[in-house]
Rosetta silent file (secondary structure, phi, psi, omega in degrees, C-alpha in Angstrom):
SEQUENCE: MQKRKLGNKLEVSAIGLGCMGMSFGYGPAADQHEMIQLMHEAVDKGITFFDTAEVYGPFTNERLVGEALAPFKGKVVIATKFGFNIVDGKMAGVNSRPENIRKVADESLQRLRVEVLDLFYQHRVDPNVPIEEVAGTVKDLIQEGKVRYFGLSEAGEQTIRRAHAVLPVTALQSEYSLWTRQHETEIIPTIEELGIGLVAYSPLGKGFLAGKIDEHTTFAEGDIRKVLPRYTEAARVANKALLDLIQSFAEQKQATPAQIALAWVLAQKPWIVPIPGTTKRHRMLENIGAAAIQFTKEELAEIEKASAHIKVHGTRYTESMERATGL
SCORE:     score description
SCORE:     0.000 S_00000001
   1 L     0.000  118.141 -174.753   -0.860    6.048   17.636 S_00000001
   2 L   -63.499  145.324  172.167   -1.751    9.348   15.816 S_00000001
   3 E  -106.750  150.581 -176.102   -4.659    9.467   13.399 S_00000001
   4 E  -131.614  157.083 -177.147   -5.042   10.807   10.046 S_00000001
   5 E  -113.406  134.513  172.227   -8.075   11.300    7.788 S_00000001
   6 E   -90.420  139.718  171.491   -8.411    9.929    4.095 S_00000001
   7 L    56.067   15.072  178.185  -10.682   11.972    1.929 S_00000001
   8 L    71.343    9.484  177.800  -11.491   14.224    4.929 S_00000001
   9 L  -137.885  -25.943 -171.405  -13.761   11.564    6.297 S_00000001
  10 E  -105.860  112.865  179.708  -12.418    8.133    6.851 S_00000001
  11 E   -85.831  126.814  177.908  -10.199    8.328    9.983 S_00000001
  12 E  -131.636  172.203 -177.631   -7.365    5.780   10.258 S_00000001
  13 E   -76.266  147.280 -168.908   -4.232    5.092   12.254 S_00000001
  14 L   -62.863  -24.876  171.741   -1.205    7.319   10.782 S_00000001
  15 L  -120.139  142.129  176.231    0.492    4.017    9.910 S_00000001
  16 L  -102.860 -175.082  170.689   -1.463    0.872    8.447 S_00000001
  17 E  -128.645  122.970  169.690   -0.342   -2.655    8.024 S_00000001
  18 E   -82.802  125.783 -172.884   -0.048   -4.202    4.504 S_00000001
  19 L  -109.766   10.500 -173.404   -0.945   -7.693    5.004 S_00000001
  20 H   -61.171  -55.910 -175.637   -0.325   -8.949    1.285 S_00000001
  21 H   -50.868  -32.580  168.989    3.098  -10.428    2.391 S_00000001
  22 H   -46.341  -32.869 -175.940    1.496  -12.687    4.713 S_00000001
  23 L  -127.958  -15.273 -165.926    0.076  -15.012    2.059 S_00000001
  24 L  -155.220  153.772  162.628    1.534  -13.743   -1.260 S_00000001
  25 L    86.667  -21.679  179.279    4.192  -12.119   -3.099 S_00000001
  26 E  -119.657   36.436 -166.226    7.227  -12.660   -0.797 S_00000001
  27 L    88.845 -170.972  173.084    7.830  -16.455   -1.040 S_00000001
  28 L   -49.012  150.501  178.383    5.725  -19.019    0.954 S_00000001
  29 L   -69.089  154.940 -171.976    3.050  -17.968    3.201 S_00000001
  30 L   -86.298  160.076 -168.932    3.765  -17.236    6.682 S_00000001
  31 L   -52.808  114.729 -179.726    2.353  -19.357    9.643 S_00000001
  32 H   -54.571  -46.583  177.083   -1.508  -18.350    9.999 S_00000001
  33 H   -54.207  -39.116 -173.798   -1.441  -18.553   13.698 S_00000001
  34 H   -77.416  -26.640  177.525    1.500  -16.339   14.009 S_00000001
  35 H   -73.856  -34.641  173.502    0.120  -13.833   11.522 S_00000001
  36 H   -62.405  -52.318 -171.720   -3.327  -13.606   13.485 S_00000001
  37 H   -58.289  -52.145  175.442   -1.291  -12.945   16.698 S_00000001
  38 H   -46.158  -46.905  173.150    0.665  -10.168   14.728 S_00000001
  39 H   -68.170  -44.510 -174.747   -2.432   -8.468   13.633 S_00000001
  40 H   -60.797  -27.331 -170.668   -3.843   -8.645   17.057 S_00000001
  41 H   -78.072  -37.049 -178.381   -0.852   -7.127   18.708 S_00000001
  42 H   -56.886  -36.427  172.103   -0.879   -4.573   15.969 S_00000001
  43 H   -56.960  -58.183 -175.065   -4.566   -3.584   17.085 S_00000001
  44 H   -55.129  -28.418  179.469   -3.206   -3.287   20.648 S_00000001
  45 L   -89.124    1.411  179.487   -0.589   -0.990   19.669 S_00000001
  46 L   100.623   15.334  174.179   -3.061    1.459   17.715 S_00000001
  47 L   -84.904  127.552 -176.100   -2.871    0.374   14.324 S_00000001
  48 L  -115.091    1.540  177.668   -6.517    0.491   12.994 S_00000001
  49 E  -116.577  114.141 -175.886   -5.838    0.148    9.190 S_00000001
  50 E  -124.911  133.372 -166.124   -5.324   -3.063    7.329 S_00000001
  51 E  -117.543  129.966  166.043   -4.998   -3.587    3.590 S_00000001
  52 L  -143.647 -165.837 -174.439   -5.715   -6.580    1.649 S_00000001
  53 L  -174.505  139.458  179.212   -7.033   -7.884   -1.579 S_00000001
  54 L   -51.539  -37.777 -167.070   -8.856  -10.814   -3.168 S_00000001
  55 L   -82.455   -6.971  172.600   -5.923  -11.492   -5.435 S_00000001
  56 L   -81.557  106.063 -175.683   -3.571  -11.881   -2.603 S_00000001
  57 L   139.323  -68.090   -3.253   -3.304  -15.602   -2.318 S_00000001
  58 L   -66.192  164.837  174.977   -5.791  -15.471   -4.199 S_00000001
  59 L    63.620  -25.985 -177.656   -8.514  -15.323   -1.499 S_00000001
  60 H   -63.552  -44.296 -175.601   -6.222  -16.603    1.217 S_00000001
  61 H   -68.950  -36.539 -175.275   -5.198  -13.189    2.642 S_00000001
  62 H   -61.172  -49.927  172.884   -8.711  -11.863    2.789 S_00000001
  63 H   -46.728  -48.224 -178.783   -9.717  -15.012    4.732 S_00000001
  64 H   -61.892  -55.236 -174.220   -6.685  -14.637    7.157 S_00000001
  65 H   -64.435  -30.959  173.652   -7.510  -11.008    7.743 S_00000001
  66 H   -58.649  -46.709 -175.971  -11.156  -11.684    8.281 S_00000001
  67 H   -70.200  -35.799 -166.297  -10.360  -14.256   10.817 S_00000001
  68 H   -85.661  -24.621 -174.489   -7.777  -12.316   12.686 S_00000001
  69 L  -101.555    3.985 -176.782   -9.618   -9.078   12.658 S_00000001
  70 H   -61.034  -35.440 -173.536  -13.134  -10.550   13.563 S_00000001
  71 H   -70.689  -10.416 -168.366  -12.877   -9.726   17.355 S_00000001
  72 H  -113.213   18.901 -177.754  -12.340   -6.061   16.452 S_00000001
  73 L   -44.240  126.062  174.546  -15.454   -5.242   14.294 S_00000001
  74 L    98.597  -16.880 -170.529  -16.176   -1.435   14.539 S_00000001
  75 L  -100.922  -27.706 -172.761  -12.561   -0.858   15.916 S_00000001
  76 L  -122.269  161.143  171.261  -10.619   -1.290   12.587 S_00000001
  77 E  -115.985  133.957 -178.301  -10.841   -0.215    8.844 S_00000001
  78 E  -110.343  125.531  171.282  -10.225   -3.091    6.406 S_00000001
  79 E  -101.325  135.399 -175.201   -9.362   -2.091    2.908 S_00000001
  80 E  -139.842  170.907 -172.850   -9.925   -4.629    0.046 S_00000001
  81 E  -143.443  162.034  174.479   -9.778   -4.344   -3.717 S_00000001
  82 E  -133.044  164.273  169.580  -11.390   -5.598   -7.023 S_00000001
  83 L   132.425    4.437  173.362  -10.586   -5.557  -10.593 S_00000001
  84 E  -123.952  158.347  163.284   -9.038   -8.799  -11.761 S_00000001
  85 E   -80.388  133.713  172.681   -9.953  -12.046  -13.340 S_00000001
  86 E  -110.421  118.904 -168.700   -9.002  -15.007  -11.204 S_00000001
  87 E  -131.072  121.037 -172.367   -8.655  -18.115  -13.450 S_00000001
  88 L    42.092   49.040  165.695   -7.185  -21.397  -11.683 S_00000001
  89 L    78.904   11.018  177.183   -6.070  -19.684   -8.737 S_00000001
  90 E  -135.289  156.320  178.945   -4.114  -17.003  -10.608 S_00000001
  91 E   -61.062  141.702  172.933   -4.473  -13.417  -11.800 S_00000001
  92 E  -143.091   55.058  174.283   -5.448  -13.369  -15.311 S_00000001
  93 E   101.354  151.930  171.612   -5.802   -9.727  -16.650 S_00000001
  94 E   -54.746  147.563  172.827   -7.907   -6.820  -15.392 S_00000001
  95 L  -150.552   94.228 -177.752  -11.574   -7.160  -14.950 S_00000001
  96 L  -114.189   21.285 -179.188  -13.682   -4.132  -13.778 S_00000001
  97 L   -61.991  147.310  179.072  -17.091   -4.953  -15.537 S_00000001
  98 H   -51.164  -27.416 -178.177  -20.045   -4.174  -13.021 S_00000001
  99 H   -76.589  -30.461  177.141  -20.920   -7.792  -12.596 S_00000001
 100 H   -65.682  -50.044 -169.539  -17.420   -8.542  -11.494 S_00000001
 101 H   -57.913  -54.689  168.600  -17.137   -5.673   -9.165 S_00000001
 102 H   -50.185  -51.125  169.507  -20.505   -6.919   -7.498 S_00000001
 103 H   -47.982  -65.151 -176.645  -19.202  -10.627   -7.426 S_00000001
 104 H   -60.761  -38.869  166.898  -16.244   -9.637   -5.608 S_00000001
 105 H   -47.331  -66.306  175.044  -17.903   -7.219   -3.195 S_00000001
 106 H   -41.657  -55.636  177.107  -20.173  -10.059   -2.133 S_00000001
 107 H   -75.802  -20.466  169.930  -17.525  -12.577   -1.827 S_00000001
 108 H   -61.278  -44.806 -175.119  -15.119  -10.153   -0.027 S_00000001
 109 H   -60.820  -39.467 -171.760  -17.852   -9.486    2.484 S_00000001
 110 H   -72.360  -50.483 -172.795  -17.990  -13.358    3.356 S_00000001
 111 H   -68.970  -44.253  167.635  -14.338  -13.843    3.496 S_00000001
 112 H   -59.698  -18.001  174.258  -13.656  -10.686    5.641 S_00000001
 113 L    70.409   29.606  179.380  -16.441  -11.645    7.967 S_00000001
 114 L  -124.829  164.805 -179.520  -18.004   -8.201    7.724 S_00000001
 115 L   -92.021  -19.226 -178.995  -21.416   -6.558    6.931 S_00000001
 116 L  -156.231  137.032  163.994  -19.863   -3.710    4.856 S_00000001
 117 E   -63.792  108.242 -175.850  -16.496   -3.086    3.091 S_00000001
 118 E   -54.336  -56.025  179.483  -14.838   -0.138    4.668 S_00000001
 119 E  -139.092  132.642 -177.060  -12.663    1.002    1.649 S_00000001
 120 E  -129.898  111.510 -174.702  -13.010   -0.649   -1.808 S_00000001
 121 E   -97.211  141.904  152.843  -10.339    0.092   -4.291 S_00000001
 122 E   -69.158  119.001 -165.758  -10.210   -0.509   -8.019 S_00000001
 123 L   -69.782  -56.174  171.653   -7.000   -2.503   -7.806 S_00000001
 124 L  -139.833  161.339  176.705   -5.794   -1.391  -11.331 S_00000001
 125 L   -62.258  143.656 -174.152   -7.409    0.451  -14.146 S_00000001
 126 L  -102.540  113.216  171.135   -9.556   -1.580  -16.572 S_00000001
 127 L   -70.416  -13.713 -178.764   -8.954    0.025  -20.084 S_00000001
 128 L   -93.089  -10.036  176.761  -12.160   -1.850  -21.394 S_00000001
 129 L  -127.741  123.046  178.263  -14.470   -0.305  -18.773 S_00000001
 130 L   -61.347  145.477 -163.506  -15.158    3.452  -18.488 S_00000001
 131 H   -74.083  -24.459 -173.348  -14.050    4.504  -15.011 S_00000001
 132 H   -63.674  -34.503 -175.060  -17.547    6.382  -14.846 S_00000001
 133 H   -86.454  -26.715  169.623  -19.257    2.952  -14.946 S_00000001
 134 H   -63.623  -54.610  174.754  -16.893    1.702  -12.340 S_00000001
 135 H   -50.575  -45.883 -179.206  -17.636    4.514  -10.067 S_00000001
 136 H   -58.467  -41.370  175.980  -21.245    4.241  -10.719 S_00000001
 137 H   -59.946  -47.446  175.762  -21.137    0.361   -9.675 S_00000001
 138 H   -61.194  -35.441 -176.628  -19.483    1.307   -6.421 S_00000001
 139 H   -66.408  -38.490  166.137  -21.885    4.185   -5.769 S_00000001
 140 H   -58.071  -37.122 -174.681  -24.698    1.549   -6.081 S_00000001
 141 H   -66.370  -33.819 -176.061  -22.789   -0.866   -3.647 S_00000001
 142 H   -81.625  -41.862 -178.777  -22.566    2.162   -1.113 S_00000001
 143 L   -73.611   -3.216  173.588  -26.182    3.118   -1.428 S_00000001
 144 L  -110.661   17.567  168.802  -27.075   -0.684   -0.863 S_00000001
 145 L    69.845   10.816  176.208  -25.023   -0.634    2.374 S_00000001
 146 L   -93.717  -19.188  168.837  -22.210   -3.078    1.206 S_00000001
 147 E  -122.038  150.412 -179.007  -19.424   -0.476    0.778 S_00000001
 148 E  -101.597  -53.704 -162.161  -18.580    2.776    2.872 S_00000001
 149 E  -133.580  149.519 -178.925  -15.744    4.365    0.795 S_00000001
 150 E  -115.143  134.313 -175.931  -14.360    4.099   -2.677 S_00000001
 151 E  -127.974  162.503  175.594  -10.616    4.041   -3.800 S_00000001
 152 E  -126.703  168.520  179.909   -8.468    3.716   -6.757 S_00000001
 153 E  -142.928  123.766 -170.987   -5.059    2.303   -7.073 S_00000001
 154 L    56.522   30.229 -177.451   -2.229    3.469   -9.428 S_00000001
 155 L   -94.281  153.985  169.161   -4.681    5.420  -11.396 S_00000001
 156 L   -70.092  175.884 -174.458   -3.765    8.565  -13.601 S_00000001
 157 H   -73.479  -35.527 -173.593   -4.727   12.028  -13.077 S_00000001
 158 H   -81.953  -23.435  163.885   -7.592   12.153  -15.573 S_00000001
 159 H   -64.892  -40.872 -171.599   -8.906    8.813  -14.404 S_00000001
 160 H   -72.466  -34.803  167.536   -9.015    9.974  -11.035 S_00000001
 161 H   -62.816  -37.423  169.233  -10.909   13.217  -12.025 S_00000001
 162 H   -57.797  -47.553  176.728  -13.369   11.229  -13.877 S_00000001
 163 H   -67.871  -41.840 -172.099  -14.106    9.046  -11.205 S_00000001
 164 H   -64.671  -29.411  172.617  -14.250   11.622   -8.453 S_00000001
 165 H   -59.558  -23.616  172.438  -16.792   13.336  -10.670 S_00000001
 166 H   -97.974  -38.989 -166.780  -19.190   10.535  -10.230 S_00000001
 167 L  -142.034  109.778  174.396  -18.277    9.181   -7.055 S_00000001
 168 L   -57.632  137.320 -178.421  -16.095   10.975   -4.457 S_00000001
 169 E   -89.060  120.981 -177.326  -12.762    9.080   -4.188 S_00000001
 170 E   -80.003  -45.346 -170.214  -11.663    8.639   -0.514 S_00000001
 171 E  -147.880  137.213  169.986   -8.242    7.255   -1.255 S_00000001
 172 E  -109.482  127.359  173.151   -5.798    6.610   -3.977 S_00000001
 173 E  -107.910  125.660 -178.640   -3.319    3.918   -3.068 S_00000001
 174 E  -144.829  161.507  178.373   -0.146    3.942   -5.071 S_00000001
 175 E   -70.310  133.081  178.848    3.633    3.207   -4.451 S_00000001
 176 L  -152.473  134.992  169.816    5.361    6.137   -2.649 S_00000001
 177 E   179.015 -178.112 -171.897    8.814    6.433   -0.860 S_00000001
 178 L   -57.382  -26.752  179.817   12.074    7.906   -0.933 S_00000001
 179 L  -109.581    9.586  177.858   12.985    5.934   -4.159 S_00000001
 180 E  -141.985   80.449 -161.437    9.685    5.959   -5.781 S_00000001
 181 L  -116.744   17.928 -168.787    8.579    9.510   -6.273 S_00000001
 182 H   -70.216  -36.485 -177.626    7.136    9.954   -9.847 S_00000001
 183 H   -60.430   -0.773 -169.883    3.665   10.696   -8.376 S_00000001
 184 H   -93.088    1.098  172.717    4.802   14.066   -7.009 S_00000001
 185 L   -87.687  -51.874 -174.221    4.551   15.655  -10.355 S_00000001
 186 L  -119.207  -55.888 -170.586    0.923   15.218  -11.416 S_00000001
 187 H   -56.431  -55.623 -175.332   -0.877   12.847   -9.002 S_00000001
 188 H   -54.645  -44.007  173.365   -0.067   14.096   -5.757 S_00000001
 189 H   -75.845  -12.988  172.805   -1.000   17.670   -6.575 S_00000001
 190 H   -73.539  -66.225 -173.122   -4.320   16.329   -8.300 S_00000001
 191 H   -63.884  -25.032 -169.429   -5.542   14.368   -5.069 S_00000001
 192 H   -78.485  -41.807 -178.385   -4.455   17.353   -2.726 S_00000001
 193 H   -47.107  -52.812 -159.729   -6.807   19.605   -5.167 S_00000001
 194 H   -92.085   -3.372 -175.350   -9.617   17.196   -4.882 S_00000001
 195 L    77.019   31.416 -172.866   -9.326   16.236   -1.101 S_00000001
 196 L  -111.700  127.819 -178.035   -8.349   12.690   -1.564 S_00000001
 197 E   -76.693  159.579 -169.933   -6.035   10.821    0.646 S_00000001
 198 E  -134.460  117.625 -173.861   -2.995    8.865   -0.425 S_00000001
 199 E  -104.378  116.561 -175.426   -2.150    5.331    1.095 S_00000001
 200 E   -90.928  103.514  166.900    1.351    4.779    0.172 S_00000001
 201 E   -91.221  157.886 -171.350    2.323    1.142   -0.293 S_00000001
 202 L    63.464   29.136 -174.566    5.542   -0.191   -0.497 S_00000001
 203 L   -66.474   -5.359  176.864    6.972    2.750    1.607 S_00000001
 204 L  -108.309   12.895  175.102   10.107    0.821    2.562 S_00000001
 205 L    73.267   50.917  178.938   10.837   -0.075   -1.058 S_00000001
 206 L    48.112   27.989  172.066    9.602   -3.791   -0.647 S_00000001
 207 L   109.653  -19.725 -174.644   12.293   -3.798    2.327 S_00000001
 208 H   -71.227  -22.691  176.787   15.389   -2.369    0.846 S_00000001
 209 H   -68.814  -28.527  174.633   14.919    1.049    2.526 S_00000001
 210 H   -71.690   -2.170  171.089   15.054   -0.656    5.790 S_00000001
 211 L    83.191    5.049 -178.617   18.737   -1.410    5.214 S_00000001
 212 L   -88.612  -15.752 -178.032   18.459   -5.245    5.677 S_00000001
 213 L  -114.373  145.881  175.665   19.182   -6.196    2.010 S_00000001
 214 L  -146.801 -176.639 -166.662   22.293   -6.237    0.217 S_00000001
 215 L   -60.528  -22.265 -178.129   24.000   -7.603   -2.959 S_00000001
 216 L   -90.277  -14.056 -168.577   24.341  -10.949   -1.055 S_00000001
 217 L   -64.845  142.241 -175.684   20.764  -11.245    0.054 S_00000001
 218 L  -119.307  150.753 -176.868   19.041  -14.213   -1.697 S_00000001
 219 L  -100.403  130.777 -174.637   15.107  -14.389   -2.492 S_00000001
 220 L   -81.246  156.491 -177.896   13.019  -17.283   -1.931 S_00000001
 221 L   -54.013  133.379  174.987   11.074  -18.930   -4.808 S_00000001
 222 L    98.216   -7.988  179.106    8.044  -17.106   -5.332 S_00000001
 223 E   -81.587  120.256  173.070    9.431  -13.684   -3.965 S_00000001
 224 H   -45.477  -38.091  178.565    8.640  -10.913   -6.445 S_00000001
 225 H   -75.373    9.959  170.001   11.875   -9.371   -6.063 S_00000001
 226 H   -71.891  -27.498  179.006   13.624  -12.059   -7.766 S_00000001
 227 L  -112.978    3.762  178.677   12.557  -10.483  -11.040 S_00000001
 228 L   -95.828  146.688 -171.873   12.391   -6.656  -10.349 S_00000001
 229 H   -59.070  -23.929 -174.486   15.006   -4.486  -11.845 S_00000001
 230 H   -68.673  -21.715 -160.660   15.605   -2.729   -8.546 S_00000001
 231 H  -115.174    4.734  175.009   16.641   -5.820   -7.014 S_00000001
 232 L   -66.840  163.759  178.414   19.343   -7.260   -9.306 S_00000001
 233 H   -60.024  -44.507 -175.759   22.686   -7.408   -7.604 S_00000001
 234 H   -57.356  -39.746 -167.159   24.086   -4.500   -9.630 S_00000001
 235 H   -85.815  -44.925  176.695   21.137   -2.197   -8.800 S_00000001
 236 H   -56.524  -41.082  168.046   21.268   -3.146   -5.036 S_00000001
 237 H   -62.356  -44.000 -179.311   25.131   -2.133   -4.960 S_00000001
 238 H   -64.430  -37.311 -172.016   24.320    0.970   -6.909 S_00000001
 239 L   -90.644   -9.015  176.505   21.319    1.979   -4.661 S_00000001
 240 H   -63.978   -4.156  169.981   23.250    1.828   -1.374 S_00000001
 241 H   -55.206  -49.746  177.533   23.859    5.610   -1.971 S_00000001
 242 H   -67.435  -42.730 -179.408   20.245    6.320   -0.907 S_00000001
 243 H   -70.517  -15.417  178.601   20.662    3.930    2.089 S_00000001
 244 H   -81.096  -27.677  177.582   23.733    5.875    3.188 S_00000001
 245 H   -72.595  -44.686 -173.801   21.540    9.126    3.174 S_00000001
 246 H   -74.915  -30.838  173.010   18.940    7.494    5.236 S_00000001
 247 H   -66.219  -30.453 -176.362   21.478    5.899    7.750 S_00000001
 248 H   -59.874  -50.473  178.420   22.904    9.307    8.284 S_00000001
 249 H   -74.040  -14.829  171.062   19.605   10.605    9.629 S_00000001
 250 H   -72.497  -36.541  173.089   18.852    7.373   11.489 S_00000001
 251 H   -55.001  -46.926 -177.794   22.024    8.117   13.324 S_00000001
 252 H   -71.334  -31.375 -162.484   21.166   11.863   14.178 S_00000001
 253 H   -92.388   -7.432 -164.469   17.533   10.790   15.088 S_00000001
 254 L    41.909   52.047  177.220   18.682    7.649   17.122 S_00000001
 255 L  -124.613  176.608  167.870   16.282    5.667   14.856 S_00000001
 256 L   -87.016  149.128  179.211   16.363    2.831   12.293 S_00000001
 257 H   -57.630  -39.841 -178.961   16.690    3.399    8.483 S_00000001
 258 H   -65.127  -35.952  174.303   13.049    2.024    8.225 S_00000001
 259 H   -62.180  -38.371  177.707   11.758    4.414   10.807 S_00000001
 260 H   -65.722  -44.527 -178.180   13.433    7.284    8.926 S_00000001
 261 H   -67.034  -46.992  164.580   12.042    6.171    5.665 S_00000001
 262 H   -50.183  -51.565 -179.109    8.506    5.992    7.038 S_00000001
 263 H   -67.534  -25.529  175.088    8.753    9.251    8.849 S_00000001
 264 H   -59.312  -46.890  174.657    9.802   10.899    5.588 S_00000001
 265 H   -54.968  -53.482 -172.803    6.535    9.492    3.940 S_00000001
 266 H   -65.449  -37.748 -179.402    4.491   10.862    6.838 S_00000001
 267 H   -71.195  -15.480  174.056    6.041   14.285    6.605 S_00000001
 268 H   -47.140  -55.454  167.227    5.160   14.708    3.254 S_00000001
 269 L  -150.760  156.514 -171.672    1.484   15.496    3.891 S_00000001
 270 L   -83.499    4.363  177.567   -0.800   15.150    6.821 S_00000001
 271 L  -119.661   20.663  167.123   -3.120   12.978    4.508 S_00000001
 272 E   -96.038  141.562 -177.553   -0.637   10.396    3.534 S_00000001
 273 E  -126.197   91.360  177.939   -0.858    7.086    5.246 S_00000001
 274 E   -65.739  139.636  177.618    1.972    4.502    4.751 S_00000001
 275 L  -113.208   54.462  172.489    1.109    0.790    4.832 S_00000001
 276 L   -52.430  133.138 -171.973    4.223   -1.125    5.419 S_00000001
 277 E  -106.019  159.054  174.206    3.822   -4.820    5.348 S_00000001
 278 L  -167.378  155.541  174.812    5.730   -7.374    7.488 S_00000001
 279 L  -107.821    9.059 -170.036    5.457  -10.819    8.842 S_00000001
 280 L  -128.661  131.186 -175.927    7.620  -10.200   11.871 S_00000001
 281 H   -43.530  -55.044 -173.025    6.489   -8.955   15.149 S_00000001
 282 H   -71.807  -22.853 -177.327    9.714   -6.687   15.916 S_00000001
 283 H   -74.718  -47.464 -178.093    9.531   -5.062   12.410 S_00000001
 284 H   -49.637  -52.783 -167.417    5.687   -4.243   13.085 S_00000001
 285 H   -74.065  -39.509  168.335    6.688   -2.507   16.281 S_00000001
 286 H   -45.608  -49.617 -175.065    9.712   -0.681   14.645 S_00000001
 287 H   -61.651  -38.815  175.773    7.487    0.501   11.988 S_00000001
 288 H   -57.463  -42.459  173.762    5.177    1.989   14.548 S_00000001
 289 H   -47.197  -25.325 -172.836    7.961    3.872   16.093 S_00000001
 290 H   -73.994  -14.894 -176.633    8.204    6.010   13.089 S_00000001
 291 H   -80.919  -12.772 -179.433    5.005    8.024   13.866 S_00000001
 292 L   -84.712  -26.713 -177.719    6.947    9.467   16.841 S_00000001
 293 L   -68.792  129.688  179.739    9.790   10.951   14.495 S_00000001
 294 L  -123.168  134.900  171.776    9.575   14.555   13.632 S_00000001
 295 L  -100.377  135.732  175.217   11.665   16.383   11.062 S_00000001
 296 L   -76.939  157.971  175.738   12.415   20.122   11.023 S_00000001
 297 H   -43.314  -53.716  178.263   11.855   22.139    7.748 S_00000001
 298 H   -49.775  -51.799  177.238   15.782   22.192    7.505 S_00000001
 299 H   -62.030  -40.984  174.529   16.236   18.534    7.848 S_00000001
 300 H   -68.603  -30.080  178.160   13.584   17.848    5.273 S_00000001
 301 H   -71.014  -26.012  173.821   15.188   20.409    2.950 S_00000001
 302 H   -68.734  -45.233  175.513   18.510   18.521    3.588 S_00000001
 303 H   -70.687  -31.388 -178.835   17.106   15.191    2.526 S_00000001
 304 H   -73.157  -44.873  178.527   15.377   16.763   -0.476 S_00000001
 305 H   -75.188  -36.912 -178.717   18.811   18.352   -1.702 S_00000001
 306 H   -72.162  -45.820 -172.431   20.868   15.223   -0.848 S_00000001
 307 H   -77.036  -18.777  176.202   18.546   12.801   -2.436 S_00000001
 308 H   -58.552  -23.399 -172.596   18.105   14.818   -5.628 S_00000001
 309 L   -91.402    1.951 -178.336   21.714   14.189   -6.517 S_00000001
 310 L  -101.924  122.686  170.370   21.101   10.200   -6.100 S_00000001
 311 L   -80.264  128.291 -175.191   20.133    8.282   -9.027 S_00000001
 312 L   -84.668  121.641 -174.003   17.758    5.421   -8.271 S_00000001
 313 L  -105.343  137.282 -177.622   19.006    2.404  -10.483 S_00000001
 314 L    93.525  132.088  170.594   16.465   -0.020  -11.816 S_00000001
 315 L   -66.490  158.195 -179.722   12.862    0.480  -12.724 S_00000001
 316 L   -69.067  -48.756 -175.476   10.172   -0.474   -9.952 S_00000001
 317 L  -127.891  174.795 -175.195    8.622   -3.328  -12.103 S_00000001
 318 L   -75.565  175.596  179.397    9.536   -5.162  -15.262 S_00000001
 319 H   -74.702  -41.044 -179.929    7.999   -3.493  -18.526 S_00000001
 320 H   -61.794  -38.557  176.962    5.357   -6.347  -18.670 S_00000001
 321 H   -65.071  -46.562  171.189    4.357   -5.864  -15.243 S_00000001
 322 H   -44.136  -59.736  177.498    3.871   -2.130  -15.740 S_00000001
 323 H   -56.378  -43.260 -166.698    1.706   -2.782  -18.591 S_00000001
 324 H   -87.610  -74.597 -174.140   -0.245   -5.666  -16.996 S_00000001
 325 L  -132.803  -43.290 -169.719   -0.793   -5.262  -13.340 S_00000001
 326 L    73.819  179.601 -176.073    1.947   -4.370  -10.948 S_00000001
 327 L  -141.363    0.000    0.000    1.445   -5.262   -7.292 S_00000001
């Protein structure tokens, strides 16, 4: 597995592993023993970058990742996040007050079984706490040896700049894929200017771009896709046009649609690291294979030209989700 650098300092595998779905967001939690085995094999195949958060579960995903990766201390990078209230086992609004950031850091250290948090993201911007105060608190945690690097998630241009002026931001984690490209206008140029890496979550469009979901697919209770506008039956039918484009390149490259979608993300910038999530061993191995796929300039231009004429149907989240948290 090739390596990439986030923020010119933090070296990780070119493709990471998003762990959220193992415990949260896509229906019932997966079997813990199987997920531990999956993460062990991921390390064996060259993945060194794992993503979790206290709210995934809540708490259960951090514990799972901590147990699975305990044998690999010093060999892997674990990213986790702060920034929410958790009440009665559920997210209850944003909270990036300094005392909460410190509380989350201490508890995440315990759950992840580590002495220092490799990458500590603000999960969502808190409008009630100045970002300078957030960055300053994480800066103190770095000086105390509890955190190595600071990250933001789904933050806007000015927030990124203000945070970066207090404490260098190593990575921005935001949704980015062939069907989620709004960050190309302002965000990606900003982080390129500042030397910040992009960690692309949902690079497979929560599974749709892998080509295995159609209008007949049913989602389990607790699966976020049951309520997302892009996953209505009508939207799934309309968005097949993008899948057709991906499939045509998959045939040319003797690859799968998922590999083409991931390879496209990798080809955009050398400092973008996608973190596809999965609970299936064969999907994890398939995703890793994307790192070996190369596009010519002409092929990338062809994808760009063709995709520009394809309208993506449905917003990525409901209006209330966009206002509140997103995932």
